[in-house]
Coordinates of N, CA and C in Angstrom, one line a residue:
M2 N -24.6 11.7 -7.5 CA -23.6 11.5 -6.4 C -23.4 12.9 -5.7
N3 N -23.3 12.8 -4.4 CA -23.0 13.9 -3.6 C -21.5 14.2 -3.5
M4 N -21.0 14.9 -4.6 CA -19.6 15.2 -4.7 C -19.1 16.1 -3.6
R5 N -20.0 17.0 -3.1 CA -19.6 17.9 -2.1 C -19.3 17.2 -0.8
G6 N -20.1 16.2 -0.5 CA -19.9 15.3 0.7 C -18.6 14.5 0.6
V7 N -18.3 14.0 -0.6 CA -17.1 13.2 -0.9 C -15.9 14.1 -0.7
W8 N -16.0 15.3 -1.3 CA -14.9 16.3 -1.3 C -14.6 16.7 0.1
A9 N -15.7 16.9 0.9 CA -15.5 17.3 2.3 C -14.7 16.3 3.1
I10 N -15.0 15.0 3.0 CA -14.3 13.9 3.6 C -12.9 13.9 3.1
Y11 N -12.7 14.0 1.8 CA -11.4 13.9 1.2 C -10.5 15.0 1.7
L12 N -11.0 16.3 1.7 CA -10.2 17.4 2.1 C -9.8 17.3 3.6
F13 N -10.8 16.8 4.4 CA -10.5 16.7 5.9 C -9.4 15.7 6.1
E14 N -9.4 14.5 5.4 CA -8.4 13.5 5.6 C -7.0 14.0 5.0
M15 N -7.0 14.8 3.9 CA -5.8 15.3 3.4 C -5.2 16.4 4.3
A16 N -6.1 17.1 4.9 CA -5.6 18.2 5.9 C -4.9 17.6 7.1
R17 N -5.4 16.4 7.5 CA -4.7 15.7 8.6 C -3.3 15.3 8.3
T18 N -3.0 15.0 7.0 CA -1.6 14.8 6.6 C -0.8 16.0 6.8
G19 N -1.4 17.2 6.5 CA -0.6 18.4 6.6 C -0.3 18.7 8.1
R20 N -1.1 18.2 9.0 CA -0.8 18.5 10.4 C 0.2 17.5 11.0
T21 N 0.4 16.4 10.3 CA 1.3 15.3 10.7 C 2.4 15.0 9.7
L22 N 3.0 16.0 9.1 CA 3.9 15.8 8.0 C 5.1 14.9 8.4
M23 N 5.6 15.1 9.6 CA 6.7 14.3 10.1 C 6.4 12.8 10.1
Q24 N 5.2 12.5 10.6 CA 4.8 11.1 10.7 C 4.3 10.5 9.4
S25 N 3.6 11.3 8.6 CA 3.0 10.8 7.4 C 3.9 10.8 6.2
I26 N 4.8 11.7 6.1 CA 5.6 11.8 4.9 C 7.1 11.7 5.2
A27 N 7.6 12.6 6.1 CA 9.0 12.6 6.4 C 9.6 11.3 6.9
S28 N 8.9 10.7 7.9 CA 9.4 9.5 8.5 C 9.5 8.3 7.5
P29 N 8.5 8.0 6.7 CA 8.6 6.9 5.7 C 9.7 7.2 4.7
V30 N 9.9 8.5 4.2 CA 10.9 8.8 3.3 C 12.3 8.6 3.9
L31 N 12.5 9.1 5.1 CA 13.8 8.9 5.8 C 14.1 7.5 6.0
S32 N 13.1 6.7 6.5 CA 13.3 5.3 6.7 C 13.7 4.6 5.4
T33 N 13.1 4.9 4.3 CA 13.4 4.2 3.1 C 14.8 4.7 2.6
S34 N 15.1 5.9 2.8 CA 16.5 6.4 2.5 C 17.6 5.6 3.2
L35 N 17.3 5.2 4.4 CA 18.3 4.4 5.2 C 18.5 3.1 4.5
Y36 N 17.4 2.5 4.0 CA 17.5 1.2 3.2 C 18.4 1.4 2.0
F37 N 18.2 2.6 1.3 CA 19.0 2.8 0.1 C 20.5 2.9 0.5
V38 N 20.7 3.6 1.6 CA 22.1 3.8 2.1 C 22.8 2.4 2.4
V39 N 22.0 1.6 3.2 CA 22.6 0.4 3.7 C 22.6 -0.7 2.6
F40 N 21.5 -0.9 1.9 CA 21.4 -2.0 1.0 C 21.8 -1.6 -0.4
G41 N 21.5 -0.3 -0.8 CA 21.9 0.2 -2.1 C 23.3 0.5 -2.3
A42 N 23.9 1.3 -1.3 CA 25.2 1.8 -1.4 C 26.2 0.8 -0.8
A43 N 26.0 0.5 0.5 CA 27.0 -0.3 1.2 C 27.0 -1.7 0.7
I44 N 25.9 -2.4 0.7 CA 25.8 -3.8 0.3 C 25.7 -4.0 -1.2
G45 N 25.0 -3.1 -1.8 CA 24.8 -3.2 -3.3 C 26.1 -3.1 -4.1
S46 N 27.0 -2.3 -3.6 CA 28.3 -2.1 -4.3 C 29.1 -3.4 -4.3
R47 N 28.8 -4.3 -3.4 CA 29.6 -5.6 -3.2 C 28.8 -6.7 -3.9
M48 N 27.6 -6.5 -4.5 CA 26.9 -7.5 -5.1 C 26.8 -7.3 -6.6
G49 N 26.6 -8.4 -7.3 CA 26.5 -8.4 -8.8 C 25.1 -7.9 -9.2
E50 N 24.9 -7.9 -10.5 CA 23.6 -7.6 -11.1 C 22.7 -8.7 -10.9
I51 N 21.4 -8.3 -10.9 CA 20.3 -9.3 -10.9 C 19.4 -9.1 -12.1
G52 N 19.4 -10.0 -13.0 CA 18.6 -9.8 -14.2 C 19.1 -8.7 -15.1
G53 N 20.4 -8.4 -15.0 CA 21.0 -7.3 -15.8 C 20.8 -5.9 -15.1
V54 N 20.3 -5.9 -13.9 CA 20.1 -4.6 -13.1 C 20.9 -4.6 -11.9
S55 N 21.6 -3.5 -11.6 CA 22.4 -3.3 -10.4 C 21.5 -3.5 -9.2
Y56 N 22.1 -4.1 -8.1 CA 21.4 -4.4 -7.0 C 20.7 -3.2 -6.4
G57 N 21.4 -2.0 -6.3 CA 20.8 -0.8 -5.8 C 19.6 -0.4 -6.5
A58 N 19.6 -0.5 -7.8 CA 18.4 -0.2 -8.6 C 17.3 -1.3 -8.5
F59 N 17.7 -2.5 -8.4 CA 16.8 -3.6 -8.3 C 15.8 -3.5 -7.1
I60 N 16.3 -3.0 -6.0 CA 15.5 -3.0 -4.8 C 14.6 -1.8 -4.7
I61 N 14.7 -0.8 -5.6 CA 13.9 0.4 -5.6 C 12.4 0.0 -5.6
P62 N 11.9 -0.8 -6.6 CA 10.5 -1.1 -6.6 C 10.0 -1.8 -5.3
G63 N 10.8 -2.7 -4.8 CA 10.4 -3.4 -3.6 C 10.3 -2.4 -2.4
L64 N 11.2 -1.5 -2.3 CA 11.2 -0.5 -1.2 C 10.0 0.4 -1.3
I65 N 9.7 0.8 -2.5 CA 8.5 1.7 -2.7 C 7.3 0.9 -2.3
M66 N 7.2 -0.3 -2.7 CA 6.0 -1.1 -2.4 C 5.9 -1.4 -1.0
L67 N 7.0 -1.6 -0.3 CA 7.0 -1.8 1.2 C 6.4 -0.6 1.9
S68 N 6.8 0.6 1.5 CA 6.2 1.8 2.1 C 4.8 2.0 1.7
L69 N 4.5 1.8 0.4 CA 3.2 2.0 -0.2 C 2.1 1.1 0.6
L70 N 2.4 -0.1 0.8 CA 1.5 -1.0 1.4 C 1.2 -0.6 2.8
N71 N 2.3 -0.4 3.6 CA 2.1 0.0 5.0 C 1.4 1.3 5.2
E72 N 1.7 2.3 4.4 CA 1.1 3.6 4.5 C -0.3 3.6 4.0
S73 N -0.6 2.9 3.0 CA -2.0 2.8 2.5 C -2.9 2.2 3.6
I74 N -2.5 1.1 4.2 CA -3.2 0.5 5.2 C -3.4 1.4 6.4
S75 N -2.2 2.0 6.8 CA -2.2 2.9 8.0 C -3.1 4.1 7.8
N76 N -3.0 4.8 6.7 CA -3.8 6.0 6.5 C -5.3 5.7 6.4
A77 N -5.7 4.6 5.7 CA -7.1 4.3 5.6 C -7.7 3.8 6.9
S78 N -6.9 2.9 7.6 CA -7.5 2.3 8.8 C -7.7 3.4 9.9
F79 N -6.7 4.2 10.1 CA -6.8 5.3 11.1 C -7.9 6.3 10.7
G80 N -8.0 6.6 9.4 CA -9.0 7.5 9.0 C -10.4 7.2 9.3
I81 N -10.7 5.9 9.2 CA -12.1 5.5 9.6 C -12.2 5.1 11.0
Y82 N -11.1 4.6 11.6 CA -11.2 4.2 13.0 C -11.4 5.4 14.0
F83 N -10.7 6.5 13.7 CA -10.8 7.6 14.6 C -12.2 8.1 14.8
P84 N -13.0 8.3 13.7 CA -14.4 8.7 13.9 C -15.2 7.7 14.7
K85 N -14.9 6.4 14.6 CA -15.5 5.4 15.4 C -15.2 5.6 16.9
F86 N -13.9 5.8 17.1 CA -13.4 6.0 18.5 C -14.0 7.2 19.2
T87 N -14.2 8.3 18.4 CA -14.7 9.5 19.0 C -16.2 9.6 19.0
G88 N -16.8 8.7 18.2 CA -18.3 8.7 18.1 C -18.8 9.6 16.9
T89 N -17.9 10.3 16.2 CA -18.4 11.2 15.1 C -18.8 10.4 13.9
I90 N -18.5 9.1 13.9 CA -18.9 8.3 12.7 C -20.4 8.4 12.5
Y91 N -21.2 8.6 13.6 CA -22.7 8.7 13.4 C -23.1 10.0 12.7
E92 N -22.3 11.0 12.8 CA -22.6 12.2 12.0 C -22.4 12.0 10.5
V93 N -21.4 11.2 10.2 CA -21.1 10.8 8.8 C -22.2 9.9 8.3
L94 N -22.6 8.9 9.1 CA -23.7 8.0 8.7 C -25.0 8.7 8.5
S95 N -25.3 9.7 9.3 CA -26.6 10.4 9.2 C -26.6 11.5 8.2
A96 N -25.5 11.8 7.6 CA -25.4 12.8 6.6 C -26.0 12.3 5.3
P97 N -26.5 13.2 4.4 CA -27.1 12.7 3.1 C -26.0 12.3 2.1
I98 N -25.3 11.2 2.5 CA -24.2 10.7 1.7 C -24.3 9.1 1.7
S99 N -24.1 8.5 0.6 CA -24.2 7.0 0.6 C -22.9 6.4 1.1
A100 N -23.1 5.0 1.3 CA -21.9 4.3 1.7 C -20.8 4.3 0.7
F101 N -21.1 4.3 -0.6 CA -20.1 4.3 -1.6 C -19.4 5.7 -1.6
E102 N -20.1 6.7 -1.3 CA -19.5 8.1 -1.3 C -18.6 8.2 0.0
I103 N -19.0 7.6 1.1 CA -18.1 7.6 2.3 C -16.8 6.9 2.0
V104 N -16.9 5.7 1.4 CA -15.7 4.9 1.1 C -14.9 5.7 0.1
L105 N -15.5 6.3 -0.9 CA -14.7 7.0 -1.9 C -13.9 8.2 -1.3
G106 N -14.5 8.9 -0.3 CA -13.8 10.0 0.3 C -12.7 9.5 1.2
Y107 N -12.9 8.5 2.0 CA -11.8 8.0 2.9 C -10.7 7.3 2.1
V108 N -11.1 6.3 1.3 CA -10.1 5.5 0.5 C -9.4 6.4 -0.5
G109 N -10.1 7.3 -1.1 CA -9.5 8.2 -2.1 C -8.4 9.1 -1.5
A110 N -8.7 9.6 -0.2 CA -7.7 10.4 0.5 C -6.5 9.5 0.9
A111 N -6.7 8.3 1.4 CA -5.6 7.4 1.8 C -4.8 7.1 0.6
A112 N -5.4 6.7 -0.5 CA -4.7 6.3 -1.7 C -3.9 7.5 -2.2
S113 N -4.4 8.7 -2.2 CA -3.7 9.9 -2.7 C -2.5 10.1 -1.9
K114 N -2.6 10.0 -0.6 CA -1.4 10.2 0.3 C -0.3 9.2 0.0
S115 N -0.8 8.0 -0.2 CA 0.2 6.9 -0.5 C 0.9 7.1 -1.8
I116 N 0.1 7.5 -2.8 CA 0.7 7.8 -4.2 C 1.7 8.9 -4.1
I117 N 1.4 10.0 -3.4 CA 2.3 11.1 -3.2 C 3.6 10.6 -2.5
L118 N 3.5 9.8 -1.5 CA 4.6 9.2 -0.8 C 5.5 8.3 -1.7
G119 N 4.8 7.5 -2.5 CA 5.5 6.6 -3.4 C 6.3 7.4 -4.4
I120 N 5.8 8.5 -5.0 CA 6.5 9.4 -5.9 C 7.7 10.1 -5.2
L121 N 7.5 10.5 -4.0 CA 8.6 11.2 -3.2 C 9.7 10.2 -3.0
I122 N 9.4 9.0 -2.7 CA 10.4 7.9 -2.5 C 11.2 7.7 -3.8
L123 N 10.4 7.6 -4.9 CA 11.0 7.4 -6.2 C 12.0 8.5 -6.5
L124 N 11.6 9.8 -6.2 CA 12.5 10.9 -6.5 C 13.7 10.9 -5.6
T125 N 13.5 10.5 -4.3 CA 14.6 10.4 -3.4 C 15.6 9.3 -3.8
A126 N 15.1 8.2 -4.4 CA 16.0 7.2 -4.8 C 17.0 7.6 -5.8
R127 N 16.7 8.7 -6.6 CA 17.6 9.2 -7.6 C 18.9 9.7 -6.9
I128 N 18.8 10.2 -5.7 CA 20.0 10.7 -5.0 C 21.0 9.6 -4.8
F129 N 20.5 8.4 -4.5 CA 21.4 7.3 -4.1 C 21.7 6.3 -5.3
V130 N 20.8 6.1 -6.2 CA 20.9 5.1 -7.3 C 20.5 5.7 -8.6
D131 N 21.2 5.3 -9.7 CA 20.7 5.6 -11.0 C 19.8 4.5 -11.5
Y132 N 18.7 4.9 -12.1 CA 17.7 3.9 -12.6 C 16.9 4.5 -13.7
E133 N 16.3 3.7 -14.5 CA 15.4 4.1 -15.5 C 14.0 3.4 -15.4
V134 N 13.0 4.0 -15.9 CA 11.7 3.4 -15.9 C 11.3 3.1 -17.3
E135 N 11.3 1.9 -17.7 CA 11.0 1.5 -19.1 C 9.5 1.7 -19.4
H136 N 8.6 1.5 -18.5 CA 7.2 1.6 -18.8 C 6.5 2.5 -17.8
P137 N 6.7 3.8 -17.9 CA 6.2 4.8 -16.9 C 4.7 4.7 -16.7
V138 N 3.9 4.5 -17.8 CA 2.5 4.4 -17.7 C 2.1 3.2 -16.8
W139 N 2.7 2.1 -17.1 CA 2.4 0.9 -16.3 C 2.9 1.1 -14.8
M140 N 4.0 1.8 -14.7 CA 4.5 2.1 -13.3 C 3.5 2.8 -12.5
L141 N 2.9 3.9 -13.1 CA 1.9 4.7 -12.4 C 0.6 3.9 -12.2
T142 N 0.3 3.0 -13.2 CA -0.9 2.1 -13.1 C -0.8 1.2 -11.9
F143 N 0.4 0.5 -11.8 CA 0.6 -0.4 -10.6 C 0.6 0.4 -9.3
L144 N 1.2 1.6 -9.3 CA 1.2 2.5 -8.1 C -0.2 2.8 -7.7
V145 N -1.0 3.3 -8.6 CA -2.4 3.7 -8.2 C -3.2 2.5 -7.8
L146 N -3.1 1.4 -8.6 CA -3.9 0.2 -8.3 C -3.6 -0.4 -6.9
T147 N -2.3 -0.4 -6.6 CA -1.9 -1.0 -5.3 C -2.3 -0.1 -4.2
A148 N -2.2 1.3 -4.3 CA -2.6 2.2 -3.3 C -4.1 2.1 -3.1
L149 N -4.9 2.0 -4.1 CA -6.3 1.9 -3.9 C -6.7 0.6 -3.3
T150 N -6.1 -0.5 -3.7 CA -6.4 -1.8 -3.2 C -6.1 -1.9 -1.7
F151 N -4.9 -1.5 -1.3 CA -4.6 -1.6 0.1 C -5.1 -0.5 1.0
S152 N -5.6 0.6 0.4 CA -6.4 1.6 1.1 C -7.7 1.0 1.5
L153 N -8.3 0.2 0.5 CA -9.6 -0.5 0.8 C -9.4 -1.5 1.9
F154 N -8.2 -2.2 1.8 CA -7.9 -3.2 2.9 C -7.8 -2.5 4.2
G155 N -7.1 -1.4 4.2 CA -6.9 -0.6 5.5 C -8.3 -0.1 6.0
F156 N -9.1 0.3 5.1 CA -10.5 0.7 5.5 C -11.2 -0.4 6.3
I157 N -11.1 -1.6 5.7 CA -11.7 -2.8 6.4 C -11.1 -3.1 7.7
I158 N -9.8 -2.9 7.8 CA -9.1 -3.1 9.1 C -9.6 -2.1 10.1
G159 N -9.8 -0.8 9.7 CA -10.2 0.2 10.6 C -11.6 0.0 11.1
I160 N -12.5 -0.6 10.2 CA -13.8 -1.0 10.7 C -13.8 -2.1 11.7
W161 N -12.9 -3.1 11.4 CA -12.8 -4.3 12.2 C -12.2 -4.0 13.6
A162 N -11.2 -3.2 13.6 CA -10.5 -2.9 14.9 C -11.4 -2.3 15.9
D163 N -11.2 -2.7 17.2 CA -11.9 -2.1 18.3 C -10.9 -1.5 19.3
G164 N -9.7 -1.3 18.9 CA -8.6 -0.7 19.7 C -7.5 -0.3 18.9
F165 N -6.7 0.6 19.3 CA -5.5 1.1 18.5 C -4.5 0.0 18.3
E166 N -4.4 -1.0 19.2 CA -3.5 -2.1 19.0 C -3.8 -2.9 17.8
K167 N -5.1 -3.2 17.6 CA -5.5 -4.0 16.4 C -5.2 -3.3 15.1
L168 N -5.1 -2.0 15.1 CA -4.8 -1.3 13.9 C -3.4 -1.7 13.4
Q169 N -2.5 -2.1 14.3 CA -1.1 -2.4 13.9 C -0.9 -3.9 13.8
I170 N -1.8 -4.8 14.2 CA -1.5 -6.2 14.2 C -1.3 -6.7 12.8
I171 N -2.2 -6.5 11.9 CA -2.1 -7.0 10.5 C -1.0 -6.4 9.7
P172 N -0.8 -5.1 9.7 CA 0.4 -4.5 9.0 C 1.7 -5.0 9.6
M173 N 1.9 -5.1 10.9 CA 3.2 -5.5 11.5 C 3.4 -7.0 11.4
M174 N 2.4 -7.8 11.7 CA 2.5 -9.2 11.8 C 2.3 -10.0 10.5
I175 N 1.6 -9.4 9.5 CA 1.3 -10.1 8.3 C 1.9 -9.4 7.1
V176 N 1.5 -8.1 6.9 CA 1.8 -7.4 5.6 C 3.3 -7.2 5.5
T177 N 4.0 -6.6 6.5 CA 5.4 -6.4 6.5 C 6.2 -7.6 6.2
P178 N 6.0 -8.7 7.0 CA 6.8 -10.0 6.7 C 6.5 -10.5 5.3
L179 N 5.3 -10.4 4.8 CA 5.0 -10.9 3.5 C 5.7 -10.0 2.4
T180 N 5.9 -8.7 2.7 CA 6.6 -7.9 1.8 C 8.1 -8.2 1.7
F181 N 8.7 -8.4 2.9 CA 10.1 -8.8 3.0 C 10.3 -10.1 2.3
L182 N 9.4 -11.0 2.4 CA 9.5 -12.4 1.8 C 9.0 -12.4 0.4
G183 N 8.5 -11.3 -0.1 CA 7.9 -11.3 -1.4 C 8.8 -10.8 -2.5
G184 N 10.1 -10.7 -2.3 CA 11.1 -10.4 -3.3 C 11.5 -8.9 -3.3
S185 N 11.3 -8.2 -2.2 CA 11.7 -6.8 -2.1 C 13.2 -6.6 -2.3
F186 N 14.0 -7.6 -1.7 CA 15.4 -7.4 -1.8 C 16.1 -8.5 -2.6
Y187 N 15.3 -9.4 -3.3 CA 15.9 -10.4 -4.1 C 14.9 -10.9 -5.1
S188 N 15.4 -11.6 -6.1 CA 14.5 -12.3 -7.0 C 14.2 -13.7 -6.5
I189 N 13.0 -14.1 -6.7 CA 12.6 -15.5 -6.2 C 13.3 -16.5 -7.0
D190 N 13.9 -16.2 -8.2 CA 14.7 -17.2 -8.9 C 16.0 -17.6 -8.2
M191 N 16.4 -16.7 -7.2 CA 17.6 -17.0 -6.4 C 17.3 -18.1 -5.3
L192 N 16.0 -18.4 -5.1 CA 15.7 -19.4 -4.1 C 15.8 -20.8 -4.6
P193 N 15.9 -21.8 -3.7 CA 15.8 -23.2 -4.1 C 14.4 -23.5 -4.7
P194 N 14.3 -24.5 -5.6 CA 13.1 -24.7 -6.3 C 11.8 -24.9 -5.4
I195 N 12.0 -25.6 -4.3 CA 10.8 -25.8 -3.4 C 10.4 -24.5 -2.8
W196 N 11.3 -23.6 -2.5 CA 10.9 -22.3 -1.9 C 10.4 -21.3 -2.9
Q197 N 10.8 -21.5 -4.2 CA 10.2 -20.7 -5.3 C 8.7 -21.0 -5.4
K198 N 8.3 -22.3 -5.2 CA 6.9 -22.7 -5.3 C 6.1 -22.2 -4.1
I199 N 6.7 -22.3 -3.0 CA 6.0 -21.8 -1.7 C 5.8 -20.3 -1.8
T200 N 6.8 -19.6 -2.3 CA 6.7 -18.1 -2.4 C 5.6 -17.7 -3.3
L201 N 5.2 -18.5 -4.2 CA 4.1 -18.1 -5.1 C 2.8 -18.0 -4.5
F202 N 2.7 -18.5 -3.2 CA 1.5 -18.4 -2.5 C 1.4 -17.0 -1.7
N203 N 2.5 -16.3 -1.8 CA 2.5 -15.0 -1.2 C 2.0 -14.0 -2.2
P204 N 0.8 -13.3 -1.9 CA 0.2 -12.4 -2.9 C 1.1 -11.2 -3.2
V205 N 2.0 -10.8 -2.2 CA 2.8 -9.6 -2.4 C 3.8 -9.8 -3.5
V206 N 4.2 -11.1 -3.8 CA 5.1 -11.4 -4.8 C 4.7 -10.8 -6.2
Y207 N 3.4 -10.9 -6.4 CA 2.8 -10.5 -7.7 C 2.8 -9.0 -7.8
L208 N 2.6 -8.3 -6.7 CA 2.6 -6.9 -6.7 C 4.0 -6.3 -7.0
I209 N 5.0 -6.9 -6.3 CA 6.4 -6.4 -6.5 C 6.9 -6.8 -7.8
S210 N 6.6 -8.0 -8.3 CA 7.1 -8.4 -9.6 C 6.5 -7.6 -10.7
G211 N 5.2 -7.3 -10.7 CA 4.7 -6.4 -11.7 C 5.2 -5.0 -11.7
F212 N 5.4 -4.5 -10.5 CA 5.9 -3.1 -10.3 C 7.4 -3.1 -10.8
R213 N 8.2 -4.1 -10.5 CA 9.6 -4.1 -10.9 C 9.6 -4.3 -12.5
W214 N 8.7 -5.0 -13.0 CA 8.7 -5.1 -14.5 C 8.5 -3.8 -15.2
S215 N 7.7 -2.9 -14.6 CA 7.4 -1.6 -15.2 C 8.7 -0.7 -15.1
F216 N 9.6 -1.1 -14.3 CA 10.9 -0.3 -14.2 C 11.9 -0.9 -15.2
Y217 N 12.1 -2.2 -15.2 CA 13.3 -2.8 -15.9 C 13.0 -3.8 -16.9
G218 N 11.7 -4.2 -17.0 CA 11.3 -5.2 -18.0 C 11.6 -6.6 -17.5
V219 N 12.0 -6.8 -16.2 CA 12.2 -8.1 -15.7 C 11.2 -8.4 -14.6
A220 N 10.7 -9.7 -14.5 CA 9.7 -10.0 -13.6 C 9.8 -11.5 -13.2
D221 N 9.4 -11.8 -11.9 CA 9.5 -13.2 -11.5 C 8.2 -14.0 -11.9
V222 N 7.1 -13.3 -12.2 CA 5.9 -13.9 -12.7 C 5.4 -13.1 -13.8
A223 N 4.5 -13.7 -14.6 CA 4.0 -13.0 -15.8 C 3.2 -11.7 -15.4
V224 N 3.4 -10.6 -16.2 CA 2.8 -9.3 -15.8 C 1.3 -9.5 -15.8
G225 N 0.7 -10.2 -16.7 CA -0.8 -10.4 -16.7 C -1.3 -11.0 -15.4
V226 N -0.5 -12.0 -14.9 CA -0.9 -12.6 -13.6 C -0.8 -11.6 -12.5
S227 N 0.2 -10.7 -12.5 CA 0.3 -9.7 -11.5 C -0.9 -8.7 -11.5
V228 N -1.3 -8.3 -12.7 CA -2.4 -7.4 -12.8 C -3.7 -8.1 -12.3
G229 N -3.8 -9.4 -12.7 CA -5.0 -10.2 -12.4 C -5.1 -10.3 -10.9
M230 N -4.0 -10.6 -10.2 CA -4.0 -10.8 -8.7 C -4.4 -9.5 -8.0
T231 N -3.9 -8.4 -8.6 CA -4.2 -7.1 -8.0 C -5.7 -6.8 -8.1
F232 N -6.2 -7.0 -9.3 CA -7.7 -6.7 -9.4 C -8.5 -7.7 -8.6
G233 N -8.0 -9.0 -8.5 CA -8.7 -9.9 -7.7 C -8.8 -9.6 -6.2
F234 N -7.7 -9.1 -5.7 CA -7.7 -8.7 -4.3 C -8.5 -7.4 -4.1
M235 N -8.5 -6.5 -5.1 CA -9.3 -5.3 -5.0 C -10.8 -5.7 -5.0
L236 N -11.2 -6.6 -5.8 CA -12.6 -7.1 -5.9 C -13.0 -7.7 -4.6
L237 N -12.1 -8.5 -4.0 CA -12.4 -9.1 -2.7 C -12.7 -8.0 -1.6
C238 N -11.8 -7.0 -1.6 CA -12.0 -5.9 -0.7 C -13.3 -5.1 -0.9
L239 N -13.6 -4.9 -2.2 CA -14.9 -4.2 -2.5 C -16.1 -5.0 -2.0
V240 N -16.1 -6.3 -2.2 CA -17.2 -7.1 -1.8 C -17.3 -7.1 -0.2
T241 N -16.2 -7.1 0.4 CA -16.1 -7.1 1.9 C -16.7 -5.7 2.4
V242 N -16.3 -4.6 1.8 CA -16.8 -3.3 2.2 C -18.3 -3.2 1.9
W243 N -18.8 -3.7 0.8 CA -20.2 -3.8 0.5 C -21.0 -4.5 1.6
W244 N -20.4 -5.7 2.0 CA -21.1 -6.5 3.1 C -21.1 -5.7 4.4
I245 N -20.0 -5.0 4.7 CA -19.9 -4.3 6.0 C -21.1 -3.3 6.1
F246 N -21.3 -2.5 5.0 CA -22.3 -1.5 5.0 C -23.7 -2.1 4.9
K247 N -23.8 -3.2 4.2 CA -25.1 -3.8 4.1 C -25.6 -4.4 5.4
T248 N -24.7 -5.0 6.2 CA -25.0 -5.6 7.5 C -24.8 -4.6 8.6
G249 N -24.1 -3.5 8.4 CA -23.8 -2.6 9.5 C -22.8 -3.1 10.5
Y250 N -22.0 -4.1 10.1 CA -21.0 -4.7 10.9 C -20.0 -3.7 11.5
K251 N -20.1 -3.6 12.8 CA -19.2 -2.6 13.6 C -19.2 -1.2 13.1
V252 N -20.3 -0.9 12.4 CA -20.5 0.5 11.9 C -21.7 1.1 12.6
K253 N -22.8 0.4 12.7 CA -24.0 0.9 13.3 C -24.3 0.3 14.7
S254 N -23.3 -0.4 15.2 CA -23.5 -1.0 16.5 C -22.5 -0.5 17.5

């Protein structure tokens, strides 16, 4: 494996975060802090516990997941789209580096940035809400798996998009609504029975449920199902990326 090539791509993408700290790190952290102020302090103080957990603490996993999904997709999609836009993608494709190593560099950097952001939001939440993490190893596992999976998904979007507008369509029109409807601010047990069944078709439910279980030991669906759904979506993304490089779809044309 050409680790020098992978490392070069990784460092280049990580350096871009350093040049855009306000947009990449500060803005998501501040936006999430506002959620904690409004929903955690203002509204949460007027609401009862959910599953034995205070409302302010209950929404922490959902808010982290909301930022994690959006930033993973955004970082990875822009990272691969910009070389396509400028034409420098051909320099990467002609370098002595395999498709796997290219994906490893871009997706690894996007996932790293998202994990750092998730940890910063977790630390920031301590300012507003008291919480405990019952299963820290599982919490980090879900954090890493989700960041990797949706960075792969963002990489696919970056390859598919042929304009800056398309980079925002799926995150804004699909991922963000699914996250809000996936139990970020409530337990699906609070919904009417028919809506509980409909909500189970939302894949984000399994991500948030598993992540919340790692904090408080409460979940809307079985933890094993959450892990299985995450790995299943990751496998689907990996197969799609393999097909893209095998066929050269929007990469070599």
